[in-house]
CSV table of C-alpha atoms in Angstrom, one decimal:
chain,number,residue,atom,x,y,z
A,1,UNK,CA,17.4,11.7,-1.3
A,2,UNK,CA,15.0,14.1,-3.2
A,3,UNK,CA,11.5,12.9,-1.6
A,4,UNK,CA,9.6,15.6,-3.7
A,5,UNK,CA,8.6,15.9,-7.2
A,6,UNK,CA,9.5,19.5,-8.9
A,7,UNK,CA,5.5,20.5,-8.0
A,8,UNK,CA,6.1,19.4,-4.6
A,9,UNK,CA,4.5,15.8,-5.0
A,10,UNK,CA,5.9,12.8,-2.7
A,11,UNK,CA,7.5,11.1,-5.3
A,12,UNK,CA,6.5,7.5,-5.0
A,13,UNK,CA,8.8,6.1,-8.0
A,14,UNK,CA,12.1,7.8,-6.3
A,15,UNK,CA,10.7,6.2,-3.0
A,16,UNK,CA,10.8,2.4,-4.9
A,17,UNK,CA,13.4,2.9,-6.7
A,18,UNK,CA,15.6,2.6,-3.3
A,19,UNK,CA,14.7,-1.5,-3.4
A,20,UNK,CA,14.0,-1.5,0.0
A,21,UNK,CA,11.8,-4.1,0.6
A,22,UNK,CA,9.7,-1.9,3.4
A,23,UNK,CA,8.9,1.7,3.3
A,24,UNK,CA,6.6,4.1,5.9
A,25,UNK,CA,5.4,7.0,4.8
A,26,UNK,CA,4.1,9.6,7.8
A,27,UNK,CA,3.0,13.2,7.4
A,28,UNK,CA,0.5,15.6,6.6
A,29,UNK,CA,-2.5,15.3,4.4
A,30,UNK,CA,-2.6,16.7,1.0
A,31,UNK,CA,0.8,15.9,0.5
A,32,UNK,CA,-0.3,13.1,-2.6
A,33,UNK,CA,1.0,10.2,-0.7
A,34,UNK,CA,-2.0,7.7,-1.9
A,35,UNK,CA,-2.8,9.3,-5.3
A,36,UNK,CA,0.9,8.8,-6.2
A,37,UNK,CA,1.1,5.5,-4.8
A,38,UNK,CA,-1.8,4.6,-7.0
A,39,UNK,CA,-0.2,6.3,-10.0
A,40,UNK,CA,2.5,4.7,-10.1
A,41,UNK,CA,1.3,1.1,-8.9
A,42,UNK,CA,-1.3,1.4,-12.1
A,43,UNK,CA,1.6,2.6,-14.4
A,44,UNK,CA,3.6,-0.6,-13.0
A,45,UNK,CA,0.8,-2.7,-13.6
A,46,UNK,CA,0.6,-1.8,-17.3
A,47,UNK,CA,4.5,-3.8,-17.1
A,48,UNK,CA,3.3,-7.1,-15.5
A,49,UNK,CA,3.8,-5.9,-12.0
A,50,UNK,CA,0.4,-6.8,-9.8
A,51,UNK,CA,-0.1,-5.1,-6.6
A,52,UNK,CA,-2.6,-5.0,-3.9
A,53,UNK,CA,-4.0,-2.4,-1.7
A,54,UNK,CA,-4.6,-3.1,1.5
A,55,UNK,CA,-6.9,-1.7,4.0
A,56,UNK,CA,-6.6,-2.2,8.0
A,57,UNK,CA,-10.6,-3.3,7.6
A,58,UNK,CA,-12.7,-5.5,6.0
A,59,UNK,CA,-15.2,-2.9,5.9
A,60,UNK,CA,-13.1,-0.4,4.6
A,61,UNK,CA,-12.4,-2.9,1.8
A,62,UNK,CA,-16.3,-3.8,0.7
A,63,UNK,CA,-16.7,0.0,0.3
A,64,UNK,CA,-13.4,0.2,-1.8
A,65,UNK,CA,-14.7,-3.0,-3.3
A,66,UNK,CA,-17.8,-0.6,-4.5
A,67,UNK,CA,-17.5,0.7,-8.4
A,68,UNK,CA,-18.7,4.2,-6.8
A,69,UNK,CA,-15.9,4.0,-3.9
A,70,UNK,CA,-13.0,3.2,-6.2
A,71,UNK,CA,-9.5,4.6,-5.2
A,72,UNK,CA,-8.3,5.0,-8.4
A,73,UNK,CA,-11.9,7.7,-9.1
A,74,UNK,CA,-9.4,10.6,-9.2
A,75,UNK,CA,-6.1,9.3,-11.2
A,76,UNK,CA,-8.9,7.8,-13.7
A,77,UNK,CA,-10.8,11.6,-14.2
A,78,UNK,CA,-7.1,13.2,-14.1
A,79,UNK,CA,-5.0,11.2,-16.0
A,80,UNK,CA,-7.4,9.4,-18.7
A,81,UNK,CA,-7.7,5.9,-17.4
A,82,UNK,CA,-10.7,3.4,-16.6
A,83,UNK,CA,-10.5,1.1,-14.2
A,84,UNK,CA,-12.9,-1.3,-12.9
A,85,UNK,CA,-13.3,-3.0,-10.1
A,86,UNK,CA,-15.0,-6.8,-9.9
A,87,UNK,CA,-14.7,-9.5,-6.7
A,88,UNK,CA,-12.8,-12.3,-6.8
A,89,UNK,CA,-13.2,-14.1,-3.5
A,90,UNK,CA,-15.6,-13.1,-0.5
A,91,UNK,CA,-12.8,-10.4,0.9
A,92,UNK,CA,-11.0,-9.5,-2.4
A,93,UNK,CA,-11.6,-7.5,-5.5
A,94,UNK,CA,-9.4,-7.2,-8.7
A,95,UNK,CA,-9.2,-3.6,-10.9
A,96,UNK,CA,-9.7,-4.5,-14.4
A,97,UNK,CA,-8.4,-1.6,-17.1
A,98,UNK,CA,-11.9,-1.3,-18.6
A,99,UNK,CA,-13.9,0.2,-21.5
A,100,UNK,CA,-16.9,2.4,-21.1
A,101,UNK,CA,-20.4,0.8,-22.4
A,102,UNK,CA,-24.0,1.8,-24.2
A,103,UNK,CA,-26.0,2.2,-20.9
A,104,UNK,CA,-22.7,3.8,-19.1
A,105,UNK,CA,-21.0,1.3,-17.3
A,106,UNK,CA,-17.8,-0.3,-17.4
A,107,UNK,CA,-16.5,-3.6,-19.1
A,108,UNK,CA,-13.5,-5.0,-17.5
A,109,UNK,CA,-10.7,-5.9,-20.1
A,110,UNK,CA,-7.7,-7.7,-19.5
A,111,UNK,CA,-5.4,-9.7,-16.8
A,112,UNK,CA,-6.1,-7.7,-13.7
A,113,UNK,CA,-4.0,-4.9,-12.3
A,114,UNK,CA,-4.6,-5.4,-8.8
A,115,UNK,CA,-6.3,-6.7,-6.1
A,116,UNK,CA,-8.3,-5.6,-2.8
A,117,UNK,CA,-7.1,-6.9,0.3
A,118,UNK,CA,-8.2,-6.1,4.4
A,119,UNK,CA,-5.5,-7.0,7.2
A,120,UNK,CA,-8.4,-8.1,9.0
A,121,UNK,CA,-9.0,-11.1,7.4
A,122,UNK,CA,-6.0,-11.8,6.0
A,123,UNK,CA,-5.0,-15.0,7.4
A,124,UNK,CA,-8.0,-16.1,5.0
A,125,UNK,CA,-5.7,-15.6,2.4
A,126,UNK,CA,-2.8,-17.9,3.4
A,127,UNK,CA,-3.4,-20.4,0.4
A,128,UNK,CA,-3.5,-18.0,-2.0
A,129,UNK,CA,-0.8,-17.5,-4.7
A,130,UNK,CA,-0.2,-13.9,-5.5
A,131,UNK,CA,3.3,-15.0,-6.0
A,132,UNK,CA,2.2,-12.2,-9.7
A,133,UNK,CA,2.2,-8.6,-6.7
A,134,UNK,CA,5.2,-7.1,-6.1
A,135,UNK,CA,3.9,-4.3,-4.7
A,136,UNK,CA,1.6,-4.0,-1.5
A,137,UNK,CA,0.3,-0.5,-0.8
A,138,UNK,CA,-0.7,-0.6,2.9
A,139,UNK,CA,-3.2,2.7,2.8
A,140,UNK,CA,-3.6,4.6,6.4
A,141,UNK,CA,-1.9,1.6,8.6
A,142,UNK,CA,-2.1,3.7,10.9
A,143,UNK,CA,-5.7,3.7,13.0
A,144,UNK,CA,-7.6,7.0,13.3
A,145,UNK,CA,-8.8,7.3,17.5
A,146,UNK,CA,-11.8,6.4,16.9
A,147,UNK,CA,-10.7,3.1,15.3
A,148,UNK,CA,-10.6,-0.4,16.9
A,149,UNK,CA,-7.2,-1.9,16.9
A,150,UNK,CA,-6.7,-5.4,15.5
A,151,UNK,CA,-5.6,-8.6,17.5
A,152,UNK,CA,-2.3,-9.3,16.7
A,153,UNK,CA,-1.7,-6.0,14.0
A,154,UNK,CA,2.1,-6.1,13.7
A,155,UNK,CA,2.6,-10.3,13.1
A,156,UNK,CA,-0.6,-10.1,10.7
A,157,UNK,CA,0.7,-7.5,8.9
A,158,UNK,CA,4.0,-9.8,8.4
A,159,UNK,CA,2.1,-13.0,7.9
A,160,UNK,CA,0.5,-11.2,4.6
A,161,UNK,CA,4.2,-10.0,3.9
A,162,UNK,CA,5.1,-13.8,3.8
A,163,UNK,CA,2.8,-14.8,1.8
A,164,UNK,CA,3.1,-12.4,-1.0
A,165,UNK,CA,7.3,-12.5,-0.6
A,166,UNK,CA,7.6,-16.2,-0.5
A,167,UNK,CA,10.6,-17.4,-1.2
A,168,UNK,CA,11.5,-15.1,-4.7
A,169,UNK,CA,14.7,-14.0,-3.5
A,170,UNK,CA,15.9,-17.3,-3.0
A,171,UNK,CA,14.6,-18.1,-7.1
A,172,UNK,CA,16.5,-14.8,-7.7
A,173,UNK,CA,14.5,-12.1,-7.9
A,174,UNK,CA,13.8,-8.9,-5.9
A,175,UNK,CA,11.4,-9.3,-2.6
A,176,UNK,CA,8.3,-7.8,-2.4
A,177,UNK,CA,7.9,-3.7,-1.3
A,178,UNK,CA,5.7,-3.0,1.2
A,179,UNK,CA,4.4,0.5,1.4
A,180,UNK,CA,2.7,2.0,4.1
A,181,UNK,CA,1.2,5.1,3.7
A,182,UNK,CA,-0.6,7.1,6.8
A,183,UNK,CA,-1.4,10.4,8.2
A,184,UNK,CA,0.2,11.6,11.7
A,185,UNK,CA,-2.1,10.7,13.6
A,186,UNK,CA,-0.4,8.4,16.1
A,187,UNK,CA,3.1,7.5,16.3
A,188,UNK,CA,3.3,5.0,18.9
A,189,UNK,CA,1.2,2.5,16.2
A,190,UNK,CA,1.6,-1.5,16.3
A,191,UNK,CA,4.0,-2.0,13.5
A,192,UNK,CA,6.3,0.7,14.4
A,193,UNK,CA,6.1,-0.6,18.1
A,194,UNK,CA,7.1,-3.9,16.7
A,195,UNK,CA,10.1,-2.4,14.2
A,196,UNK,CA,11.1,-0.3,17.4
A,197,UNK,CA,10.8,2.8,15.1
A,198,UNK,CA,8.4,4.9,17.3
A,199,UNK,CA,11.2,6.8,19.1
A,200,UNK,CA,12.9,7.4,15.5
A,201,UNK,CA,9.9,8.5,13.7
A,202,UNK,CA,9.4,11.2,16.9
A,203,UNK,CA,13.4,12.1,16.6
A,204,UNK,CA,12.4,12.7,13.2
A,205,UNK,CA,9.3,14.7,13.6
A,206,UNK,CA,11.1,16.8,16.3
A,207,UNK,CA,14.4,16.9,14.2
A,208,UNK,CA,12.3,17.7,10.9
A,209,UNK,CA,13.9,15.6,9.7
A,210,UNK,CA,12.6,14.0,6.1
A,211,UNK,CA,14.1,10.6,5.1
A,212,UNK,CA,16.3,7.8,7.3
A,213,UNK,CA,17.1,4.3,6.4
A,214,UNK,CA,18.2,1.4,7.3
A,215,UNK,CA,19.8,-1.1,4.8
A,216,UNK,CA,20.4,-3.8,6.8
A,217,UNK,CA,17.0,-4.3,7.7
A,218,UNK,CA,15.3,-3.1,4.9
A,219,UNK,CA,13.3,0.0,6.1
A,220,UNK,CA,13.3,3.6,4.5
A,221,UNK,CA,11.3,5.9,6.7
């Protein structure tokens, strides 16, 4: 599988376009694991497809949630979009495509594109229907050192999974892809400790080794 773009990009559509329902994505900085992720969940978005991105915090989140902390800051100045960002519940945010006004600041236009979402408080969002995201971009999963680990990471993690999957493959259409995107910073994280993938990820990293799947479980890595 060709994991790089011909500039030497991660090349998130080639990642998605396996139909694995969960995909980890480990390595080095710099490598433009979020800013393609973003590309290509906006370019989705302009087809229907909602998505959310997801945080391990709630305070990452309210400063994502900020207009002047928007993720999407670079792909907007680079590639000619505006996107907006507004609150829709007391731990979520939508992005809005948006129009630039009189006094400089942005009107949101349209359905949204995505939404804002924290692992931390996600069990908050249990009765909600986001039965429209098909896409979940799980940015930095795993915890920087100086980081507190969450109660329960791994089966909150799936819990959110649930509620955004559902039942749509059993109405006939294609689960939910979960994409987690992180630096190296700790192999022996929660969710990998749960998938029993920590001693594959090191073969990997030892083996330099680039892609591995598994099909019957779902998981690219």
């Amino acid at each position: 599988m060709k994991l790089y773009t011909d500039d030497g990009w991660l090349d998130v559509p080639a990642l998605l376009q396996t139909g694995l329902p969960f995909i980890f994505v480990v390595g080095g900085r710099g490598t433009g694991k979020t800013y393609g992720a973003l590309k290509e969940a906006r370019r989705r978005s302009s087809e229907g497809h909602r998505f959310i991105y997801l945080r391990r915090t709630l305070t990452q989140i309210e400063i994502i949630n900020k207009p002047e902390y928007c993720p999407f800051k670079a792909l907007d100045a680079n590639e000619g979009y505006l996107t907006a960002v507004k609150p829709v519940s007391k731990y979520s945010s939508a992005f809005y495509d948006a129009e630039a006004t009189e006094d400089g600041k942005m009107a949101a236009e349209g359905p949204p594109l995505g939404y804002t979402a924290a692992l931390s408080v996600s069990s908050h969002m249990r009765s909600q229907d986001m039965s429209d995201c098909d896409l979940i971009l799980y940015d930095e999963f795993i915890k920087l050192p100086q980081e507190h680990p969450i109660k329960g990471e791994a089966a909150a993690l799936w819990g959110l999974y649930e509620t955004v999957n559902r039942n749509r493959e059993q109405l006939g259409r294609q689960p939910c892809q979960l994409l987690c995107l992180a630096n190296a910073n700790e192999l022996g994280n929660p969710v990998f400790l749960d998938l029993k993938l920590i001693r594959r990820a090191e073969r990997m990293r030892d083996r330099k080794q680039e892609w591995w799947q598994d099909n019957e479980r779902g998981i690219g890595l």
